Structures are given as C-alpha cells and as structure tokens.
XYZ file of C-alpha atoms in Angstrom:
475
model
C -90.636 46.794 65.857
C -88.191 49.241 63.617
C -87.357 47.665 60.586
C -83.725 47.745 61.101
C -84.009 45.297 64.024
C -86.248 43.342 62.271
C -83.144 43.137 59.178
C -80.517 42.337 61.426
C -82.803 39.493 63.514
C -83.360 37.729 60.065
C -79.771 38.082 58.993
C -78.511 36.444 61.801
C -81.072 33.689 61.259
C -80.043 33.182 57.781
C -76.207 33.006 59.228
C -77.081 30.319 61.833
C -78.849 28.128 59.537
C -75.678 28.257 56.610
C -73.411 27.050 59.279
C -75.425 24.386 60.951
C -75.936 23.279 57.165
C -71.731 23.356 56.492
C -71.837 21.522 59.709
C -73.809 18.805 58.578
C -71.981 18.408 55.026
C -68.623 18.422 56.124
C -66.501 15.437 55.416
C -63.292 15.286 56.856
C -60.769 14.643 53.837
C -58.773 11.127 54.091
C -54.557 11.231 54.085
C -53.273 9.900 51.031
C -50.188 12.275 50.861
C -46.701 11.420 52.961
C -45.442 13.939 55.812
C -42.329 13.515 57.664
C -41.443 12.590 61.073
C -39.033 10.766 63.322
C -40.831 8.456 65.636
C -44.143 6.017 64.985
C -45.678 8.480 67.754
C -45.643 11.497 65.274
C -47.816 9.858 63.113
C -51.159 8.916 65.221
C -53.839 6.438 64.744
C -54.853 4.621 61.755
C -52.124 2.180 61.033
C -49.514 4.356 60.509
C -45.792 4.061 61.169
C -42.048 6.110 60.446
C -40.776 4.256 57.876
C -37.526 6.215 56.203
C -38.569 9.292 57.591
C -42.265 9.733 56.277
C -45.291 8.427 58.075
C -47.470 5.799 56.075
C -48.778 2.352 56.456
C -48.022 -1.518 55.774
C -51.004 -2.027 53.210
C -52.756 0.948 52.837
C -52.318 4.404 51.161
C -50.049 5.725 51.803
C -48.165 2.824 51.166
C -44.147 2.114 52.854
C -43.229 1.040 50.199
C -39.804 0.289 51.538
C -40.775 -1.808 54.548
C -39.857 -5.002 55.343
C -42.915 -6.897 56.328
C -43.190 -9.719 59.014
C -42.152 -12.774 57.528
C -39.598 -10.861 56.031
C -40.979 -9.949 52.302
C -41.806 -7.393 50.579
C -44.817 -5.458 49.557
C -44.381 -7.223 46.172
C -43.735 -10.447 47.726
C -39.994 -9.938 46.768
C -36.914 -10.307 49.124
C -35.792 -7.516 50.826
C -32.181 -6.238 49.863
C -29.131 -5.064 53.000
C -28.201 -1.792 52.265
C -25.112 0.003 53.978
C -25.541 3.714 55.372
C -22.947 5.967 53.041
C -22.607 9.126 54.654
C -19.668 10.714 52.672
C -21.178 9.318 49.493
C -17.875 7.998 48.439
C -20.303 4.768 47.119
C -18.836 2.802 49.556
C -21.257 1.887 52.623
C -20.258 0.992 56.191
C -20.283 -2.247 57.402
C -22.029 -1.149 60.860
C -24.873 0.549 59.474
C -26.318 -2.284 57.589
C -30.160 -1.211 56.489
C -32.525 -4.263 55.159
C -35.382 -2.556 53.007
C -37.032 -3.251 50.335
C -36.068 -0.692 48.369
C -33.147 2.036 48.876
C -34.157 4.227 51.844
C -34.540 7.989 51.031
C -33.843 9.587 54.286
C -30.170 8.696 54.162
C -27.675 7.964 51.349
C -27.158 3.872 50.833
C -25.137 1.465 48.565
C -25.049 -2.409 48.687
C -21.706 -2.776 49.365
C -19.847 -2.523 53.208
C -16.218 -2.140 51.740
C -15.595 1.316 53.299
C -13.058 1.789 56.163
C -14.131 4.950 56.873
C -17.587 6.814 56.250
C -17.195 9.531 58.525
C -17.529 12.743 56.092
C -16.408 15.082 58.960
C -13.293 12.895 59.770
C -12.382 12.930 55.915
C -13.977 10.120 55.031
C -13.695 10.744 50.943
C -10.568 9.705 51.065
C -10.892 6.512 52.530
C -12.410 3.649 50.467
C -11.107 0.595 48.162
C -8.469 1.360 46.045
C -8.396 5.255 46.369
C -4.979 6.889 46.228
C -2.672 7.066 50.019
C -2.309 10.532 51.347
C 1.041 9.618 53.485
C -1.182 10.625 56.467
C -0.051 7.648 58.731
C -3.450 5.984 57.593
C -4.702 3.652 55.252
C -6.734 5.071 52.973
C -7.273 2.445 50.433
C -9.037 0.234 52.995
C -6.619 -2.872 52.371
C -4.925 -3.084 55.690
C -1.811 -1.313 54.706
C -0.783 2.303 55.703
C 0.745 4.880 53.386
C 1.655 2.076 50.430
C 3.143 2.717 47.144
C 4.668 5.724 48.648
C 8.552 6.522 48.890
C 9.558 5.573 52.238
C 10.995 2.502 54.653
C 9.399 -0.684 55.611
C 8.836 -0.348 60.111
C 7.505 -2.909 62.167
C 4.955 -2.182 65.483
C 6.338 -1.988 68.238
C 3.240 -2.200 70.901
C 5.077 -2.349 73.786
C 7.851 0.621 72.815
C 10.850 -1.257 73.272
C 12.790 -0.375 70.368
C 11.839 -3.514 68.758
C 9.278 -4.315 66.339
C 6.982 -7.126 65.582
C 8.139 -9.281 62.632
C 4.367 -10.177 61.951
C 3.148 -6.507 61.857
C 4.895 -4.716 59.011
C 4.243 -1.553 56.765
C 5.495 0.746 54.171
C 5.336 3.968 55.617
C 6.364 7.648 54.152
C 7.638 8.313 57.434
C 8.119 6.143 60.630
C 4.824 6.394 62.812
C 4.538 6.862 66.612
C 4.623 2.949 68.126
C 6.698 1.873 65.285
C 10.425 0.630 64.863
C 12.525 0.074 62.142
C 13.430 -3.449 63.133
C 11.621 -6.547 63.154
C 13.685 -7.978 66.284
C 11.271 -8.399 68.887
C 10.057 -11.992 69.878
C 7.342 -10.877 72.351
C 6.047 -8.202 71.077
C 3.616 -7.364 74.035
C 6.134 -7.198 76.301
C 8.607 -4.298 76.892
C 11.080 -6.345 79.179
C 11.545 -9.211 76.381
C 13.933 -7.936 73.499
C 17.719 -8.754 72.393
C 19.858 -7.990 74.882
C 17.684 -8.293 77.918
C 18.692 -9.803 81.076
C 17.359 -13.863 80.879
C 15.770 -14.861 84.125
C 14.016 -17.747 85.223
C 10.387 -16.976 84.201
C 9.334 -19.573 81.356
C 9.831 -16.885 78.556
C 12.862 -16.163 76.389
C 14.064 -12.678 77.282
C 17.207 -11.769 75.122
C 14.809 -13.191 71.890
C 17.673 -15.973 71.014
C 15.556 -18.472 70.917
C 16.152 -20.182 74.065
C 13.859 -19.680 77.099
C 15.118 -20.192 80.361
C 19.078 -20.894 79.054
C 20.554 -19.786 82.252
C 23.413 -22.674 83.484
C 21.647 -24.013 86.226
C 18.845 -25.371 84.325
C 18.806 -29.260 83.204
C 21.472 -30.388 86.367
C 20.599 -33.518 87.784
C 18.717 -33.297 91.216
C 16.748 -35.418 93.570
C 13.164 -34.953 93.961
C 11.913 -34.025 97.614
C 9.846 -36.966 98.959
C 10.310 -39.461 96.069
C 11.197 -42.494 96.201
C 12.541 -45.071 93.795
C 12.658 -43.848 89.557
C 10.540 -40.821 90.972
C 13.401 -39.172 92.842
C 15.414 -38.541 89.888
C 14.810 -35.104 88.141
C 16.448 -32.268 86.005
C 16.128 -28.595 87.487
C 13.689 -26.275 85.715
C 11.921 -22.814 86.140
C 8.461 -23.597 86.879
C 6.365 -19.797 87.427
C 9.855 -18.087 87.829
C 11.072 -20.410 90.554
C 14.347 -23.154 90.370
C 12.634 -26.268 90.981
C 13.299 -29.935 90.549
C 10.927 -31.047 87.954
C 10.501 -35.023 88.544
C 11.313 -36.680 85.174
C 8.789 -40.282 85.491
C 5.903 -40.793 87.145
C 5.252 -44.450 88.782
C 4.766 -47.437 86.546
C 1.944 -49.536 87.296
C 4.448 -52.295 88.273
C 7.742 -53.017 88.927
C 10.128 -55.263 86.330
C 13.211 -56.901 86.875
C 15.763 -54.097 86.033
C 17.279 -53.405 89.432
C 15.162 -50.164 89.777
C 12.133 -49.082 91.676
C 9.331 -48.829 88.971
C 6.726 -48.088 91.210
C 8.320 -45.533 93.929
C 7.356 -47.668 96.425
C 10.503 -47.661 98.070
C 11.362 -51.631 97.195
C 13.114 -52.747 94.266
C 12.071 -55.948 91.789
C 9.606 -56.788 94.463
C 7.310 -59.583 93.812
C 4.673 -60.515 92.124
C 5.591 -57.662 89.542
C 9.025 -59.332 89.334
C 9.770 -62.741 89.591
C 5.785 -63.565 89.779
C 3.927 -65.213 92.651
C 5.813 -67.611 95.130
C 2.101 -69.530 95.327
C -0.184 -69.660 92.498
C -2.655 -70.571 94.784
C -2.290 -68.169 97.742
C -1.871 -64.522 95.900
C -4.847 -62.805 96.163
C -4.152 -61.199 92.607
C -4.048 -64.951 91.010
C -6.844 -65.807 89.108
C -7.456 -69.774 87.937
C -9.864 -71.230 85.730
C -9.879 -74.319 83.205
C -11.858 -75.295 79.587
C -12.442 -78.852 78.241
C -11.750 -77.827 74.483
C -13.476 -79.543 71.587
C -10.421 -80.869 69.688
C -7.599 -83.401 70.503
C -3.956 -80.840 70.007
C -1.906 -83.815 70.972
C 0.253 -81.007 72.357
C 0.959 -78.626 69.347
C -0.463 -75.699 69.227
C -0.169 -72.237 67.605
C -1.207 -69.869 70.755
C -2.637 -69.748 74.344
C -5.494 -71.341 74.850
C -8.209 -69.295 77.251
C -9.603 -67.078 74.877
C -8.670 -68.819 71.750
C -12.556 -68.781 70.204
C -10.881 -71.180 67.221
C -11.543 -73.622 69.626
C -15.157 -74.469 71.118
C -15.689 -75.547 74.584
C -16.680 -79.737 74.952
C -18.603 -81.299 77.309
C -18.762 -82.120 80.305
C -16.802 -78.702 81.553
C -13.921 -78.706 83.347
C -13.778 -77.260 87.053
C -11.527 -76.030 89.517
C -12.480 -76.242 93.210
C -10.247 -74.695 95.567
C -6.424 -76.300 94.416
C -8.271 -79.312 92.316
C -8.855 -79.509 88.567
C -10.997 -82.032 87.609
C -11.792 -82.997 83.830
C -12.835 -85.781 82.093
C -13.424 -87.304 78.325
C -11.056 -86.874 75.551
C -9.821 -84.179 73.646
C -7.267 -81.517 75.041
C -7.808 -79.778 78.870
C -6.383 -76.907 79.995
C -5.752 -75.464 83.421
C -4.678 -71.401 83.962
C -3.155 -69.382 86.546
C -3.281 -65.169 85.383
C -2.493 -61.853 87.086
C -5.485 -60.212 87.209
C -4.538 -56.715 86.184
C -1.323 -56.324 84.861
C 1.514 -59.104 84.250
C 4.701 -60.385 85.591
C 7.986 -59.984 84.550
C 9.940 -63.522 84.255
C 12.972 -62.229 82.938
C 15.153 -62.033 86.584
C 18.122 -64.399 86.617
C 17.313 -68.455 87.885
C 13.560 -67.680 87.733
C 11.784 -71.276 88.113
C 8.474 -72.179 87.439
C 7.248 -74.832 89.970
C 5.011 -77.506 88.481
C 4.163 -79.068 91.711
C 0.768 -81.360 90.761
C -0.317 -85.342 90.959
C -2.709 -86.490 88.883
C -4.920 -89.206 89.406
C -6.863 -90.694 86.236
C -9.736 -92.992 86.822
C -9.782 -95.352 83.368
C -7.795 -96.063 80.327
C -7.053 -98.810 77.857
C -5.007 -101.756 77.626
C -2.884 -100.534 75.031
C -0.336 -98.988 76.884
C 3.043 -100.513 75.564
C 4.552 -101.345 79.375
C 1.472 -103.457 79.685
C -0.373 -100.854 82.019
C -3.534 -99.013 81.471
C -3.019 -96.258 78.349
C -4.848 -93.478 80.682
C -3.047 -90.709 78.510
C -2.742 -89.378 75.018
C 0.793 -90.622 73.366
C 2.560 -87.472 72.955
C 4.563 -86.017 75.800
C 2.426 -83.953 78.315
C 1.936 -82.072 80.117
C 2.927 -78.887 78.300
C 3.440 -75.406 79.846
C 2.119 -72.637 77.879
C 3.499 -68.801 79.053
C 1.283 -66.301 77.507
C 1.875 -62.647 76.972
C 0.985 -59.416 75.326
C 4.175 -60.235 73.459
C 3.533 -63.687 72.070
C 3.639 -67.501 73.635
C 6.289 -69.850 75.019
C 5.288 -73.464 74.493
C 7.571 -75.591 77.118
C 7.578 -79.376 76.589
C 9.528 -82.049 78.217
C 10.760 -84.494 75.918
C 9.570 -87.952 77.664
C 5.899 -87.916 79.138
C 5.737 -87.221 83.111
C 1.776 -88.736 82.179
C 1.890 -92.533 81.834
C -0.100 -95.429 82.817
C 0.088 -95.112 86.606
C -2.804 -93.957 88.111
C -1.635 -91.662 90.440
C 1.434 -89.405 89.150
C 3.321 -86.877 91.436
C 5.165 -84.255 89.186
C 7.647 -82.247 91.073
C 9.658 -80.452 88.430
C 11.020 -77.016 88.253
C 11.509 -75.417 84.836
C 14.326 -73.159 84.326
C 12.851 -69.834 82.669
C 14.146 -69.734 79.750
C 14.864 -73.614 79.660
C 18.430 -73.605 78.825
C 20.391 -75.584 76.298
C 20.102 -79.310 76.738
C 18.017 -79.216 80.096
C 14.978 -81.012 80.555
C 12.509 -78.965 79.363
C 12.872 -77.168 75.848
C 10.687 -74.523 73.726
C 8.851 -76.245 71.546
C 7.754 -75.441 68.371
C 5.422 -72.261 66.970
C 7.100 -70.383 70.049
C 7.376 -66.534 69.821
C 11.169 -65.686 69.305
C 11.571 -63.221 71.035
C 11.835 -65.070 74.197
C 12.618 -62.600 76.421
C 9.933 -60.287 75.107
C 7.826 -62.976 76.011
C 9.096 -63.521 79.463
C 9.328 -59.566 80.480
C 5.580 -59.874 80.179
C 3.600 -63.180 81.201
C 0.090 -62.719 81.753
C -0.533 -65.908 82.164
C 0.396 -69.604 82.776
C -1.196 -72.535 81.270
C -0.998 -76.311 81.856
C -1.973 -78.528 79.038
C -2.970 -82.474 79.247
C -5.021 -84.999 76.841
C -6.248 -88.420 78.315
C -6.743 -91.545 76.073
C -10.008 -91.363 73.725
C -12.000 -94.235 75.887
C -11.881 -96.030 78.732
C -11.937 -99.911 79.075
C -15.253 -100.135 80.510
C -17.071 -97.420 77.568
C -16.842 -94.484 79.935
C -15.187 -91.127 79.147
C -11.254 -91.007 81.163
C -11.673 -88.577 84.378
C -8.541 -86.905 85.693
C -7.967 -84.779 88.879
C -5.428 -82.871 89.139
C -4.428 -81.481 92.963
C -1.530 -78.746 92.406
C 0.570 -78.734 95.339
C 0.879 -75.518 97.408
C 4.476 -74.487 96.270
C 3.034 -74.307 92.554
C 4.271 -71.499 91.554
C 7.440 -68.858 90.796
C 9.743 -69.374 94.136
C-alpha cells in the first residue's frame, strides 16, 4: 500500500476516536442565568415559568424572586405587596392594573399607590395625577373630581339631558362652558329633557314646570265616587295614577262596622249588627264565645279589672262549667260567667243600647243567717255585677239592692241602660275606666259576677245554676 494512503487511513482513525472521546465527556451545562419571554410555554421543562418577563423557577436557580407563592407568601416567607402599573411614570399607579408581587416587577414601571386618574402616556397622561396644576382643557387634571378649578372662569351645572337647564347637584368651575353644560342650576329632573321651568304640567306623576308641585293641574284632589264601592269605600279624591285621571279610593274596609251612621265595612249596610249594637242573643251568634272560672278569692263585688285572664287571681276548685245555656258552680269565693266576640269587638255606644240580663238562678244550700229569716244562699253585698271589658278599660255595673237573696230559685229579667244613666237602677261602680264611652265603643267582652254564702247548713259547699234565658243579650 503507498504510504500516503496509509497517512490519511490513520489520520482519519485518530479523528474518529477524538470525537467519540468529546462524545463521551460532554456534559451539558445547567441554566443558572435568566432569559426573557412572554408565556410559561417559552420557557420548557424543568420547573420553569414567565414571571415579570424572564423565565425562572419557584425554588430553584434561577430563582422568581418576585413571585407570589401558593399560600400567598413570599420566597422569604414575607407578605407580598399590591403594586399599581404606572405607565406615564408620573408616580402615580392605576387603580385597574393592580400587580401583587413580592417585590416591584421589572418588566413594567410600578408604584404602591392607585391615585392616578389617568395613566395613559399617549393620551397625556403626565398631566393628570393628584394635585398637579389644571390645563383649562375641559378635564380634570388634578384627579379630585373637579374640572378646570382655580382657573378664571364661571361656575355651570350638567345638563345631561340638553334642556337648557342644569343639575343643581352637578356643578363646576370651568374656564369656559363645556359641551352638556348650562349656566343654571334650574333643572329638577335632570335626566329628562321634557321636565324644566316652564314646561307644559300634565298628568304623569312627575313635576314638569320644576315648581315643586307634581301633578298641580285643577282637576286633581275633587271629590269623586269610586266605581263599584260601596259604603266609606266609594268616597275618593281624583289623582293621576301612570298618566291617567282616576279616582283614587281614600279608605279601605274596616274590619267592622261602629255606630257612626257610616258603612265601615263596604258591605253595603250601615251600623249593622253584631259590629254595632252587639248580638241580639248571646247564646245564638255563632261569633259568641262563653266560658266561666271559679276564682280563688271572695271580691265581694269590688274589683279593679275583668276577670278571664286576670292571672292575679288563681282558679279554685271544683271548676265551674257551662253546658249549652247553663252555668253551674259551686263553693265559695267569687264565680264568673263570660260572653266575648271572638275576633274583634262590639261597639255599645248607639243610642238606647240595652244589655239584657235575662237568667234564674237556682242555689241548692245556704245558712240560716239570712236577716228575712230565709236561707243566706248568697254573699251580702249586692250581686250580681256586670263587668264590660275592653281594649279601652272596664265598666263595673252594679245594682244597688241585691237581685240574689234567700229564695232558691231567682228569675232576673232586667235590662241595663248602656251607659246607666243618672239615678236609674243600675250605676257604674267604683274603679270604672272614665272614659266611658271609650269603653263602650269597644266591648270585647261581657262578664257576670256572683259569690254564694261561705257554707251550707248541712257542711257542704253552696251549688248554683244559672240558666240564661234566650233573649240574653244586646236587643
């Protein structure tokens, strides 16, 4: 073989084996250094991330050192810090660009404050921050809500809705009067071109000519009967409801009618009963409800209040009952019997309203103490007593002279005059509400008192029965 072949065969062996033997010590170098980018994609494997423009990682070189790690510390274990994006680096950041780092970002100019009003550098934005000097441009650039202050000029008010009227709660100080502005502060709707001084008033719920009226045409407030009412419902006042002339109905129906000539309840009848006047029959109005307690202490007639729900009073034994039109009781101390509107209450104040105590009462015992020589069946005081009861107090009726004596059966037919007048049979006792026709506008209910005699003559409690007649009642 020539030499020369033989020198270029071994120089190409002696090339192969240096570069299989760079092969085999090569060691590819490791990233420590930062290189930009704009997305997390630019940066590849490995852990790494854009953060502020560069690519690095959370906790390894290189290090973003700015990040805001999950659970929202820092690398350090500080707390991260809101900065705001300044872009005419006025050193006033916008409040809509709000950047929470850890440290200030490089990629963009920052401060960590959000007073700017304007940080558009290409719209002039280094003129517009707190507290810098007004152009007279028709803006404000001191960022405090007011246009063009501080320079010579007049005071206008908007006018939004270019009526030639300006809103009194929208005012500046302007070196000359800006588009949607007047020089007026007259306007009293100031969204509305159609409402100003001067304008035509029309039924529509607003006050057009701004005078402070709405709807002052002369039509408005006339009497006028409501269609399809009846009674205190028909009378009403005309209005403009949504533009139109309507008769706006002044009451709505009371729950019940009183005694004042008018129909309360638009029903179409007037002082109708039991509202007014109260039941003819105790016993035979559905809306009547009757009950009686045995109470634990002997009144002998006085008291200082109805007696149903008085609690200062416990109830004794045995307990009175009421079966059908019968009250039955027996044993000392003070009974009583009531009839009450359930729901509501009646009014009592109509002219020659009588209260019909229609009962006979039939004791079974007493004493021989009685002075007409009879049996003492009853307590000495006079009884029974009437008790009307009311939202607005009491009316204790007595009738001097007890209807209870020492017969055992005793029919009481009387009819008490409400009120009781002036040296009648029946009178208002004492502890009585005065305001007796307060009282008697509202009775809720009626109440019938009685107190036999302690013992009988035999050792046995005194039982009475009481069977109220079917006119008992408020004919």
């Amino acid at each position: 073989m020539p030499s020369t072949d033989r020198l270029v065969r071994l120089s190409l062996l002696a090339l192969g084996a240096c570069v299989a033997l760079a092969i085999a010590c090569y060691e590819v170098p490791e990233v420590r250094g930062y290189y930009s980018c704009l997305e997390d994609a630019e940066c590849g494997d490995g852990g790494f991330v854009c953060d502020d423009g560069v690519c690095c990682r959370e906790r390894e070189d290189p290090l973003c050192i700015g990040r805001v790690l999950d659970g929202g510390t820092c690398l350090d274990g500080g707390t991260p810090t809101t900065f705001f994006e300044d872009l005419d680096e006025d050193g006033f950041g916008n409040l809509t660009r709000p950047l929470y780092r850890c440290s200030p970002p490089l990629s963009v100019p920052t401060v960590t404050n959000s007073d700017d009003c304007n940080d558009n550098p290409v719209a002039g934005g280094r003129l517009f921050f707190p507290d810098a000097p007004e152009q007279c441009d028709g803006l404000d650039n001191s960022c405090d809500g007011v246009i063009d202050e501080g320079l010579d000029g007049g005071l206008y008010y908007r006018d939004q809705d270019n009526d030639g009227f300006g809103d009194p709660k929208q005012q500046g100080t302007f070196c000359q009067k800006p588009v949607g502005w007047a020089d007026n502060a007259q306007d009293c709707l100031a969204n509305n071109g159609a409402v100003h001084p001067g304008a035509l008033e029309v039924c529509n719920g607003l006050d057009d000519d701004c005078n402070l009226q709405t709807d002052d045409i002369p039509e408005l407030n006339q009497p006028c009967a409501v269609p399809g009412r009846l009674g205190v419902c028909a009378e009403g006042r005309r209005a403009c409801v949504s533009g139109k002339d309507t008769c706006r109905q002044l009451v709505n129906p009371a729950p019940s009618d009183t005694c004042n000539a008018k129909d309360d309840d638009c029903d179409g009848t007037t002082d109708e009963r039991p509202d007014c006047g109260g039941p003819t029959r105790f016993f035979a109005d559905p809306s009547v409800v009757v009950g009686a307690r045995h109470l634990n202490s002997a009144l002998n007639g006085v008291v200082g209040g109805c007696l149903k729900d008085n609690t200062a009073y416990a109830n004794a034994s045995p307990a009175d009952t009421v079966s059908g039109d019968v009250w039955s009781g027996s044993d000392q101390y003070s009974h009583v019997f009531w009839a009450e509107r359930d729901g509501g209450t009646w009014d009592l104040s109509r002219p020659q309203t009588t209260l019909k105590l229609w009962v006979t009462f039939t004791s079974s015992g007493g004493t021989f103490s009685n002075p007409d020589g009879g049996l003492n069946r009853w307590a000495s005081h006079n009884q029974p007593v009437v008790l009307l009861c009311g939202p607005g107090g009491f009316l204790r009726l007595v009738r001097p002279g007890s209807l209870l004596t020492s017969a055992g059966t005793v029919n009481i037919t009387e009819g008490i005059p409400l009120p009781p007048p002036d040296g009648g049979a029946w009178v208002i006792g004492a502890n009585s509400t005065s305001d007796v026709q307060g009282v008697l506008r509202q009775v809720k209910r009626v109440e019938v008192l009685v107190q036999p005699a302690a013992t009988s003559t035999t050792g046995t409690p005194v039982g009475f029965r009481a069977d109220f007649h079917p006119d008992f009642g408020l004919p």
